[in-house]
CSV table of C-alpha atoms in Angstrom, one decimal:
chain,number,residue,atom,x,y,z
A,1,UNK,CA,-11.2,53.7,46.8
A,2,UNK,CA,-11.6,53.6,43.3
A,3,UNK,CA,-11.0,49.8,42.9
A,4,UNK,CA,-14.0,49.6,45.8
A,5,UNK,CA,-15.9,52.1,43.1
A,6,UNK,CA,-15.1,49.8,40.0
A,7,UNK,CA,-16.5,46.6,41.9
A,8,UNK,CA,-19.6,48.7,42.9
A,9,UNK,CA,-19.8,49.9,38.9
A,10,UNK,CA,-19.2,46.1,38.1
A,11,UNK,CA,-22.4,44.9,40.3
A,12,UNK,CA,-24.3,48.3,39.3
A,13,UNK,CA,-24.1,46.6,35.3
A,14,UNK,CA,-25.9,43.6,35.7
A,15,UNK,CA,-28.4,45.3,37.4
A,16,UNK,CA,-30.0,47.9,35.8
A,17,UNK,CA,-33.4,48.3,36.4
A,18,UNK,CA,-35.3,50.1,33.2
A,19,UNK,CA,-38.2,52.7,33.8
A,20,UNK,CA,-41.2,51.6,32.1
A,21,UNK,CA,-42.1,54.8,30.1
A,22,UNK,CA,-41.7,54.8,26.3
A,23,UNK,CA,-42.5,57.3,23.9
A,24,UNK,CA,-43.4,56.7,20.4
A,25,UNK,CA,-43.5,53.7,18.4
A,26,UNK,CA,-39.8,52.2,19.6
A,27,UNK,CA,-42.4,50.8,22.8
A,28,UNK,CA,-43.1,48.2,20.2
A,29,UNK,CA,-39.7,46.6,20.5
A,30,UNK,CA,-39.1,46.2,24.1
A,31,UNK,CA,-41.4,43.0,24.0
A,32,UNK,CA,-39.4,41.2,22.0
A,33,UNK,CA,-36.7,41.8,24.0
A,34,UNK,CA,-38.2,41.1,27.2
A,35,UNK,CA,-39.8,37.7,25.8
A,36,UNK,CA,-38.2,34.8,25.6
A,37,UNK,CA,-36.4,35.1,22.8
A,38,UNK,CA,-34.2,37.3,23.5
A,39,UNK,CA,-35.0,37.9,26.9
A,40,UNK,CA,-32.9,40.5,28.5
A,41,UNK,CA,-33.5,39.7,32.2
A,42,UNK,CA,-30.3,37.4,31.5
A,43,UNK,CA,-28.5,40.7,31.9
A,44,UNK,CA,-30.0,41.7,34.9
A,45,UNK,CA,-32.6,44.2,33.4
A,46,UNK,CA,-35.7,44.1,34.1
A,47,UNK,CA,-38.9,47.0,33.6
A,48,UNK,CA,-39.4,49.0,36.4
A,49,UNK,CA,-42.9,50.6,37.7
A,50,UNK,CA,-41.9,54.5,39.2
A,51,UNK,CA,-38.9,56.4,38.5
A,52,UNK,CA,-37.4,56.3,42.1
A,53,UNK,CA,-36.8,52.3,41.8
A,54,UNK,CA,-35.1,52.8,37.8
A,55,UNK,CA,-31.4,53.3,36.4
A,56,UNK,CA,-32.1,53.9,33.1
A,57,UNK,CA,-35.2,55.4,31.2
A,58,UNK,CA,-35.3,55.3,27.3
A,59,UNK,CA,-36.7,57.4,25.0
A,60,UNK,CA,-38.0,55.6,22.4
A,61,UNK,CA,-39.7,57.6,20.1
A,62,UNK,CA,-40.5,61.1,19.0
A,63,UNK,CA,-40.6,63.5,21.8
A,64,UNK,CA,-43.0,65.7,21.8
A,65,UNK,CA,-42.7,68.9,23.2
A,66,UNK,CA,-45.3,67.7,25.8
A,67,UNK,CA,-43.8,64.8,27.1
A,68,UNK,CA,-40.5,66.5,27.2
A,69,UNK,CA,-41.9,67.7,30.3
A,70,UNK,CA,-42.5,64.5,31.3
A,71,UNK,CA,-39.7,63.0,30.7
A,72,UNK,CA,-38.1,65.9,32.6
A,73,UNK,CA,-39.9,64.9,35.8
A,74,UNK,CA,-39.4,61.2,35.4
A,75,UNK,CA,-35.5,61.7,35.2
A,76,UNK,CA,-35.1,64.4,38.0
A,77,UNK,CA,-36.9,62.0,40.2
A,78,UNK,CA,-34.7,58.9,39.7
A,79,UNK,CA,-31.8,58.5,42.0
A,80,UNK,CA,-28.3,58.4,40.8
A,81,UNK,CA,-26.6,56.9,39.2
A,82,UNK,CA,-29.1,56.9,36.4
A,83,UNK,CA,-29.0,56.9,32.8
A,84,UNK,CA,-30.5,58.6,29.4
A,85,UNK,CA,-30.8,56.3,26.4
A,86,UNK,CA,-32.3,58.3,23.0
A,87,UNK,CA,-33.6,55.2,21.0
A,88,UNK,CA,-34.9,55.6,17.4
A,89,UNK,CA,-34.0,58.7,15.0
A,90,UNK,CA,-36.6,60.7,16.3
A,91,UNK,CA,-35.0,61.9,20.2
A,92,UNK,CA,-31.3,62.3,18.2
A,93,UNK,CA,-32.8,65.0,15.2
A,94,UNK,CA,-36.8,64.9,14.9
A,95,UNK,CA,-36.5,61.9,12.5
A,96,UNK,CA,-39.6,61.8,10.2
A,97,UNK,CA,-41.3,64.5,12.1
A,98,UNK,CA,-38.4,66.7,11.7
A,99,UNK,CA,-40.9,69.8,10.7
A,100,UNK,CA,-44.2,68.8,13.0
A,101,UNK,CA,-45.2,71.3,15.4
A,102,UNK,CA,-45.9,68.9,18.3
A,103,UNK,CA,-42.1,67.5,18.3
A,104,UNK,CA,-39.4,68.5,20.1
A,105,UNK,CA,-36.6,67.5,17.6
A,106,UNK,CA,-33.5,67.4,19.6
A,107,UNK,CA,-33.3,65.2,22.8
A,108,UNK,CA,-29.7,66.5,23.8
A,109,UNK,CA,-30.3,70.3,24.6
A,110,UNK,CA,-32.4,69.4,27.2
A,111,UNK,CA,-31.3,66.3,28.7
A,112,UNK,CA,-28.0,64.3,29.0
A,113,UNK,CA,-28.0,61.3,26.8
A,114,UNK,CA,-25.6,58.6,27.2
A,115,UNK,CA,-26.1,56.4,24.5
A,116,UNK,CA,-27.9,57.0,21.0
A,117,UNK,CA,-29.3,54.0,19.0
A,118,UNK,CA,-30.2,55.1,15.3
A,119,UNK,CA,-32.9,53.3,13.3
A,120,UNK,CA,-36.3,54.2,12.7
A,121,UNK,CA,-37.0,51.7,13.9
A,122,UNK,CA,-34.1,49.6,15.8
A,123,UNK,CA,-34.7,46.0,15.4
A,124,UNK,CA,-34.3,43.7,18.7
A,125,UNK,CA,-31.5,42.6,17.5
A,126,UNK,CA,-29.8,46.2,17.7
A,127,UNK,CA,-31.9,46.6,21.4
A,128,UNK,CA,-29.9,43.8,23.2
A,129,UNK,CA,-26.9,45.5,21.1
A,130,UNK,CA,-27.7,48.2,23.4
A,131,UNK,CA,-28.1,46.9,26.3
A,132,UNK,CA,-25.0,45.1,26.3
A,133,UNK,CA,-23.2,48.3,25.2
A,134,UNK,CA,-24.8,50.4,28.3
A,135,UNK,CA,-23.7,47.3,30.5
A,136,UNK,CA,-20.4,47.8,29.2
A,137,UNK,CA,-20.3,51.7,30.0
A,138,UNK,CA,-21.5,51.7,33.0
A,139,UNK,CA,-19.0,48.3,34.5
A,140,UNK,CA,-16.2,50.9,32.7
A,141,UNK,CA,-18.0,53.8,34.3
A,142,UNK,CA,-18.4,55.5,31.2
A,143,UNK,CA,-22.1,56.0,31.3
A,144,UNK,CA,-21.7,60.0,33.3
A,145,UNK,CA,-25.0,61.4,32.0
A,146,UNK,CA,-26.1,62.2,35.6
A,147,UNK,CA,-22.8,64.1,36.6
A,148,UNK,CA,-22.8,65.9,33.4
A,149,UNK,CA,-26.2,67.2,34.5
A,150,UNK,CA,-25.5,68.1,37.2
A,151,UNK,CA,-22.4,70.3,36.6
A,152,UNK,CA,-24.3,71.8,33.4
A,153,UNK,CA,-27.1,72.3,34.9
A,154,UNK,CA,-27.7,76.4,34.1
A,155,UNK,CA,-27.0,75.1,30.4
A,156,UNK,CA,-29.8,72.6,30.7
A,157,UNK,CA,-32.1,74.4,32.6
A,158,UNK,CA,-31.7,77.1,30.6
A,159,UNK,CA,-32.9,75.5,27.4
A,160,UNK,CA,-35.5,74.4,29.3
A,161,UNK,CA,-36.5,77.9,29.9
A,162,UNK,CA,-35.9,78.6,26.4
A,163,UNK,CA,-37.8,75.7,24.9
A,164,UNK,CA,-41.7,76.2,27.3
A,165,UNK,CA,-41.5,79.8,28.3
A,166,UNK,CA,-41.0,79.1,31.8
A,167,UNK,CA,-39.2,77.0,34.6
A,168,UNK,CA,-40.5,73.6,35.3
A,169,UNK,CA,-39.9,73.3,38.6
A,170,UNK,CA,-40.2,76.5,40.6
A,171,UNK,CA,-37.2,77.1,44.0
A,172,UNK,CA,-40.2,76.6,46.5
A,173,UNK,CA,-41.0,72.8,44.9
A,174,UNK,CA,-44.1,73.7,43.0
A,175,UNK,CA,-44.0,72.1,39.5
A,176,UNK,CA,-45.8,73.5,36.7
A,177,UNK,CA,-47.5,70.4,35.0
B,1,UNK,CA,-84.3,48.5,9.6
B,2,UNK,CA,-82.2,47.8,6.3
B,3,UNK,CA,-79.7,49.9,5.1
B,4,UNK,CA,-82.4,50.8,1.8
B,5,UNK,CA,-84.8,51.7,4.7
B,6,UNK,CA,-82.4,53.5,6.1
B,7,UNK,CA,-81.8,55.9,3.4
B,8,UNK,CA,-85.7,55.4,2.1
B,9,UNK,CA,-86.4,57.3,5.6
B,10,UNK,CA,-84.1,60.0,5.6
B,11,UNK,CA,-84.9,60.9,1.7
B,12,UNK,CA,-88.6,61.1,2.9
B,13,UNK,CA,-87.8,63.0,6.2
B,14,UNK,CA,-85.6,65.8,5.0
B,15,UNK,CA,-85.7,65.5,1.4
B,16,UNK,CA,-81.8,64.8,1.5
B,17,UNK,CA,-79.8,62.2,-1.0
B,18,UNK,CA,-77.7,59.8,0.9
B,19,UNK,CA,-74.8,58.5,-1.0
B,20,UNK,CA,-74.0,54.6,-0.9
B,21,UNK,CA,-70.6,55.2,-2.0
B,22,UNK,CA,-69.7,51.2,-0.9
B,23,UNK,CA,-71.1,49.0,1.2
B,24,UNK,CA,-71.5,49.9,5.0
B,25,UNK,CA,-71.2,53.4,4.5
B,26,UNK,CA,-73.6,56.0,3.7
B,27,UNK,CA,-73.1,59.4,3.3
B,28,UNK,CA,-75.2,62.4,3.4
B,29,UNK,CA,-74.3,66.2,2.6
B,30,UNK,CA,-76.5,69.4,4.3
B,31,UNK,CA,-76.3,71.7,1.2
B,32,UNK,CA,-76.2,75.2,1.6
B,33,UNK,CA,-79.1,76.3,-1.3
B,34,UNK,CA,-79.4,79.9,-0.2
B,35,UNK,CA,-80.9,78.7,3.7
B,36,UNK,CA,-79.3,81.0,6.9
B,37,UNK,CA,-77.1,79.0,9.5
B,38,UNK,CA,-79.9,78.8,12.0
B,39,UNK,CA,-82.0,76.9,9.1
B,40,UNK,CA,-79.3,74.2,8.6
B,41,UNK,CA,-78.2,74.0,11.9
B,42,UNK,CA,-81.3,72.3,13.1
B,43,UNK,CA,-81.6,70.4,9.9
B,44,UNK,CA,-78.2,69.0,11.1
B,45,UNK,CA,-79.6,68.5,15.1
B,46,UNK,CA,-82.9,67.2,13.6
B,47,UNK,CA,-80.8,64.9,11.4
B,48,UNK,CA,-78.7,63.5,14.1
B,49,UNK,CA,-81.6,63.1,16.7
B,50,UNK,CA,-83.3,61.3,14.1
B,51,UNK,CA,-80.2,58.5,13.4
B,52,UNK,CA,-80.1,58.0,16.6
B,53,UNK,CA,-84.0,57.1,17.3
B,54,UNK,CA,-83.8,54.9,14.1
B,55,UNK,CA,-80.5,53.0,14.0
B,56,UNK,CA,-77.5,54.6,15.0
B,57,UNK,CA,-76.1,53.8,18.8
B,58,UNK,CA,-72.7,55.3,18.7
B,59,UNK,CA,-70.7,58.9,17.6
B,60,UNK,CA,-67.7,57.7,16.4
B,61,UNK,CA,-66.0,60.9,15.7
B,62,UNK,CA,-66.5,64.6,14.4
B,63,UNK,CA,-63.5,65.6,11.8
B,64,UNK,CA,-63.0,68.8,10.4
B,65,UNK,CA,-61.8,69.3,6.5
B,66,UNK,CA,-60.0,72.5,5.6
B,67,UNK,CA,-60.9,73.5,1.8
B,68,UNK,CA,-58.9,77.0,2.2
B,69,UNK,CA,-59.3,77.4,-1.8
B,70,UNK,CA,-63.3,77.1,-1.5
B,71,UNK,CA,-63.2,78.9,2.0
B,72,UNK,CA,-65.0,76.3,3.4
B,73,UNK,CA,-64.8,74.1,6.7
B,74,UNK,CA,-66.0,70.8,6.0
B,75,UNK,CA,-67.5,69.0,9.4
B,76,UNK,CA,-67.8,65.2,9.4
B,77,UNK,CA,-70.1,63.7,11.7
B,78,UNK,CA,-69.6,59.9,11.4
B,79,UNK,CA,-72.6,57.6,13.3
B,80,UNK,CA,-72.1,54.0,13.8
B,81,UNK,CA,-74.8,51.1,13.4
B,82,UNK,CA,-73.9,48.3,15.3
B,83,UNK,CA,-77.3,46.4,14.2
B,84,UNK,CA,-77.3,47.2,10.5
B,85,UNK,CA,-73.2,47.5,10.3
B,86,UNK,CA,-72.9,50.7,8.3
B,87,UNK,CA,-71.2,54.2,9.1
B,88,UNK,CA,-73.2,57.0,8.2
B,89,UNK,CA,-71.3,60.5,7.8
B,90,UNK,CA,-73.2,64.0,7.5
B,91,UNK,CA,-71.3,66.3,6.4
B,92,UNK,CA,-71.9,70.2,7.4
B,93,UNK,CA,-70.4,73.1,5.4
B,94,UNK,CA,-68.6,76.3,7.3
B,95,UNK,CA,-67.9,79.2,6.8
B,96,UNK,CA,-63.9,79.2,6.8
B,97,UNK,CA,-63.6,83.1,7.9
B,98,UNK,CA,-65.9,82.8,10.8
B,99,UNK,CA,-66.3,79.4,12.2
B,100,UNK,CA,-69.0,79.4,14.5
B,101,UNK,CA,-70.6,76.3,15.0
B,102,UNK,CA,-73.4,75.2,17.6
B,103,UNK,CA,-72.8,71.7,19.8
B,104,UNK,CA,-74.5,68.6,19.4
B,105,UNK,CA,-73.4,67.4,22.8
B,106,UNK,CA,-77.3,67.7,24.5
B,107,UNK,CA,-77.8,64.9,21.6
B,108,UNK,CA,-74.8,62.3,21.2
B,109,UNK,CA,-72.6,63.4,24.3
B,110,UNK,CA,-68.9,61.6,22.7
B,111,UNK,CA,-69.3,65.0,20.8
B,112,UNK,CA,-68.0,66.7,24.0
B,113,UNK,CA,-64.1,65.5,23.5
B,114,UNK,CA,-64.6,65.5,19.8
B,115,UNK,CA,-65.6,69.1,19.7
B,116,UNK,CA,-62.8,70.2,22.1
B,117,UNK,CA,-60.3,68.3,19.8
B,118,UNK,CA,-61.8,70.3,16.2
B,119,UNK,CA,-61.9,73.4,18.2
B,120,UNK,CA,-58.3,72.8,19.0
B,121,UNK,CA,-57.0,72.0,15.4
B,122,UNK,CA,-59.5,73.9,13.6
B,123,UNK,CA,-60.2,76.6,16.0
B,124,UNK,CA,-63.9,75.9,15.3
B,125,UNK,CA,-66.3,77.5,17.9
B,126,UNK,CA,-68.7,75.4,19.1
B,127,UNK,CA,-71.2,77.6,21.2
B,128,UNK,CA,-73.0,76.0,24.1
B,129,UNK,CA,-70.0,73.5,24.9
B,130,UNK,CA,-68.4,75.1,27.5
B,131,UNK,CA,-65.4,72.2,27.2
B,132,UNK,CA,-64.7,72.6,23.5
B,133,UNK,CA,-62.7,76.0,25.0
B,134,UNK,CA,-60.5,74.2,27.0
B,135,UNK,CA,-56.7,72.7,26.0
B,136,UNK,CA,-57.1,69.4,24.3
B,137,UNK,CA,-53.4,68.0,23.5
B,138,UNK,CA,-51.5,70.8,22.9
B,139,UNK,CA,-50.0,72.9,26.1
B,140,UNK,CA,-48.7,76.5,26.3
B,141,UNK,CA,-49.9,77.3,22.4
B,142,UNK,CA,-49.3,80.5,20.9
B,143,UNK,CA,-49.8,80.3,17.1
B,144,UNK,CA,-53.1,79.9,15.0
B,145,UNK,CA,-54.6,76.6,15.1
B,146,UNK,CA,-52.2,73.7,13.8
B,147,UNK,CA,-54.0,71.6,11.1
B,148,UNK,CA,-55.5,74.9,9.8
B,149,UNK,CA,-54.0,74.5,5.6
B,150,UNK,CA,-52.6,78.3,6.4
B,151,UNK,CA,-50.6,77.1,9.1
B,152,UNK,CA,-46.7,76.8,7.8
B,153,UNK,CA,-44.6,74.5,10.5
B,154,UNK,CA,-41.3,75.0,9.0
B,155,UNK,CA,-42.2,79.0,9.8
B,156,UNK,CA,-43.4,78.0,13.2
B,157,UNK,CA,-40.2,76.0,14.1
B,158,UNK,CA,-37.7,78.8,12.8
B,159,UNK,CA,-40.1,80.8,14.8
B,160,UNK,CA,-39.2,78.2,18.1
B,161,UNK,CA,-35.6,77.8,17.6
B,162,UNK,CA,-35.2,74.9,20.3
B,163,UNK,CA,-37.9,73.1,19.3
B,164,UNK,CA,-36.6,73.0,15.3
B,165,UNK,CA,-33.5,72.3,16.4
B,166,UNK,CA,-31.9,70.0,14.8
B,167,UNK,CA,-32.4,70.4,11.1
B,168,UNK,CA,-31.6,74.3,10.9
B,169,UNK,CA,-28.1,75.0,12.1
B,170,UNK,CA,-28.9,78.3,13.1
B,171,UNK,CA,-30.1,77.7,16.5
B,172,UNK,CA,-26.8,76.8,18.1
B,173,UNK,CA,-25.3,80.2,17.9
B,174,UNK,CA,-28.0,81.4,20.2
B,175,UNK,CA,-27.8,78.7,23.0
B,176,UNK,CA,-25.8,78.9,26.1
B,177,UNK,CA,-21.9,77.9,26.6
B,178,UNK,CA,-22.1,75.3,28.0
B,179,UNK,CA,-19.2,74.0,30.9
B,180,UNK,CA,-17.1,71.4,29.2
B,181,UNK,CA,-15.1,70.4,32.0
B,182,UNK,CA,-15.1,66.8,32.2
B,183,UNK,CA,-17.2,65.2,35.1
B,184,UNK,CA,-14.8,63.6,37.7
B,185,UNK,CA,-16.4,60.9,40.6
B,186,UNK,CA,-16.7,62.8,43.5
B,187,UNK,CA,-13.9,61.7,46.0
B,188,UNK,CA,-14.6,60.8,49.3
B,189,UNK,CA,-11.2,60.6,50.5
B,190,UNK,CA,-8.6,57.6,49.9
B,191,UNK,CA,-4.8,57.2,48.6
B,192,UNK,CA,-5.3,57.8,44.8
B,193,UNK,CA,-7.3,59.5,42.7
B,194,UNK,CA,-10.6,58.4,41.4
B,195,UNK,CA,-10.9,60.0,37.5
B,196,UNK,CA,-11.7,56.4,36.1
C-alpha cells in the first residue's frame, strides 16, 4: 500500500496543475516563468482556469483582508490533495504593508501553507526554485497542507471567526460573500 | 478652442483665475470669500456644466485632500480634454467637521463610482447619489473612514489582533491551541503502515 501511494505521489509531482488566481504584484512573475524562458510546463505545471481542476494556488502578494475570503472559497473548493504556496513577504508577515488597514498580515492563521518563498519580490529564477522544491515535497509526500487542515480545522475556522466577525460558510451551505 | 481661450472663457464667465501651473494642466480654485454653500455649490455645477459644453469630454476622477490642521476637505474634480490635451482640476473647499456635499452625477455620470469611493475614504456625503452610500472596497467596516489624517492604523490593527498579526507578538497568546498531532495518510487497509 504505501509503495502503490509513493508511485501515485511520484505521478501526482509532475503534474500539478496551478490555479490561476494571484494576489498582489508577485502576478507579475508567473509570465516569465510560464514563457519560454523558463517555461515551467517542462515540470508538468501548467495554469488552471477554476479551482476544482487545480493542485496548488499561490498567494502571491499582500492579502487583503478581502480576498482572504476569497482565497478561502477558492481553496475549500479544490479537491485534495491540494496545496498552499505564500509567495512574496507580504502573505508570511504583512511585508511593506505591515500597518495598512486593508491587509491581512499573516497568511498562516488562517490557512495551511506548505511552502513559503521570501522576496519582495521573488525573481523567476527563485519561482522555478519553487516549483521544483514543491515537486520535490509532494513526490516525498511532504507537502500535507490539506491533512493538516483538515484535522485543525476548529483552529482554523476559528480564526476565521476571529478575523471577519462571522462564519464564512454557514452548516446549511449558504456562504456569506 | 485653445487652451488661452479656454481660460479667457472661464475668467470672463465666473470671474475665476485659472492657474497654468505647466503645460496641459490648468487649474482652478472656488474660493470661499464669505459666499454660503448653496452659493458655491452651483458655481461649482455651473462650472462643470460649462467644461463640458466647451471642451471637456471626460471625468477622470474626483479626489479628496484632508488638510486636518486648516479643517478643511479639499475636493478635486479633474476634467479631461481629449481635443485640446489639457487636464483641468477645480478644486472645492469643505467643511472638515461636517462634510456635506451635493452630487454632480445629473452632469458628468463617472462621478457616480467616484463619489462612492470619496464617501468611502473620506466619509464625504454626497446628497442626491443614492450609490455614494453603498460599500465601495472595503467589507464589514467598523472604524471611521480610513484615509481620513485622524485615522491611526497601528491603533486599528492592535484594535484587530488577527489582522495585525504578525508584527505585534501579542496576539498569539489569545489564539486557539491548536492540535499538533502530526497528520498520518489515511490507511485503507494493507500489510504495513503508511506514515511516509
Amino acid at each position: 500500500m504505501a509503495e502503490w501511494l509513493k508511485l501515485i505521489d511520484k505521478a501526482r509531482s509532475r503534474s500539478i496543475w496551478m490555479l490561476m488566481y494571484c494576489t498582489g504584484c508577485g502576478a507579475m512573475e508567473m509570465p516569465p516563468a510560464m514563457t519560454s524562458r523558463f517555461d515551467m510546463e517542462r515540470f508538468g505545471i501548467m495554469p488552471m482556469a477554476t479551482p476544482r481542476q487545480a493542485d496548488v494556488i499561490l498567494v502571491t502578494g499582500y492579502v487583503t483582508k478581502k480576498t482572504l475570503k476569497r482565497i478561502i472559497y477558492a481553496y475549500e473548493q479544490m479537491p485534495a490533495p491540494k496545496w498552499l504556496v505564500a509567495h512574496g513577504s507580504c502573505p508570511i508577515n504583512g511585508g511593506v504593508y505591515w500597518d495598512s488597514h486593508a491587509t491581512v498580515n499573516r497568511l498562516d492563521l488562517f490557512l495551511p501553507v506548505d511552502l513559503y518563498v521570501a522576496g519582495c519580490m521573488p525573481r523567476a529564477e527563485a519561482n522555478m526554485k519553487m516549483f521544483t522544491e514543491l515537486i520535490d515535497m509532494v513526490a516525498k509526500g511532504e507537502a500535507r497542507g490539506w491533512e493538516e487542515y483538515e484535522k485543525n480545522k476548529a483552529y482554523y475556522k476559528e480564526n476565521q471567526r476571529k478575523l471577519f466577525g462571522y462564519d464564512l460558510v454557514f452548516t446549511d451551505g449558504r456562504s456569506a460573500l | 478652442m485653445r487652451v488661452e481661450e479656454v481660460v479667457k472663457a472661464i475668467k470672463d464667465k465666473f470671474g475665476l483665475e485659472v492657474e497654468n501651473p505647466y503645460p496641459r494642466r490648468l487649474r482652478v480654485k472656488i474660493p470661499v470669500d464669505g459666499k454660503s454653500d448653496e452659493e458655491r455649490r452651483q458655481v461649482l455645477r455651473d462650472l462643470l456644466q460649462y467644461a463640458k459644453e466647451i471642451e471637456f469630454q471626460h471625468m477622470s476622477f474626483i479626489t479628496c485632500v484632508d488638510f486636518i490642521k486648516e479643517g478643511r476637505f479639499e475636493l478635486n474634480y479633474g476634467l479631461w480634454s481629449y481635443t485640446i490635451p489639457t487636464m483641468l482640476v477645480v478644486k472645492y473647499d469643505l467643511d472638515r467637521e461636517n462634510p456635506k456635499h451635493i452630487t454632480v452625477v445629473d452632469i458628468w455620470k463617472p462621478a457616480k463610482i467616484w463619489e462612492q469611493e470619496v464617501h468611502e475614504m473620506f466619509g464625504v456625503e454626497f446628497e442626491g447619489n443614492p450609490r455614494s452610500f453603498e460599500p465601495y472596497v472595503l467589507e464589514d467596516w467598523d472604524s471611521i473612514p480610513p484615509l481620513r489624517k485622524d485615522f491611526d492604523p497601528v491603533q486599528y490593527l492592535k484594535e484587530h489582533p488577527m489582522q495585525g498579526a504578525g508584527y505585534d507578538p501579542l496576539p498569539y497568546a489569545n489564539l486557539v491551541e491548536k492540535n499538533l498531532e502530526q497528520p498520518t495518510v489515511q490507511e485503507t487497509g494493507g500489510d504495513e503502515g503508511a506514515n511516509s
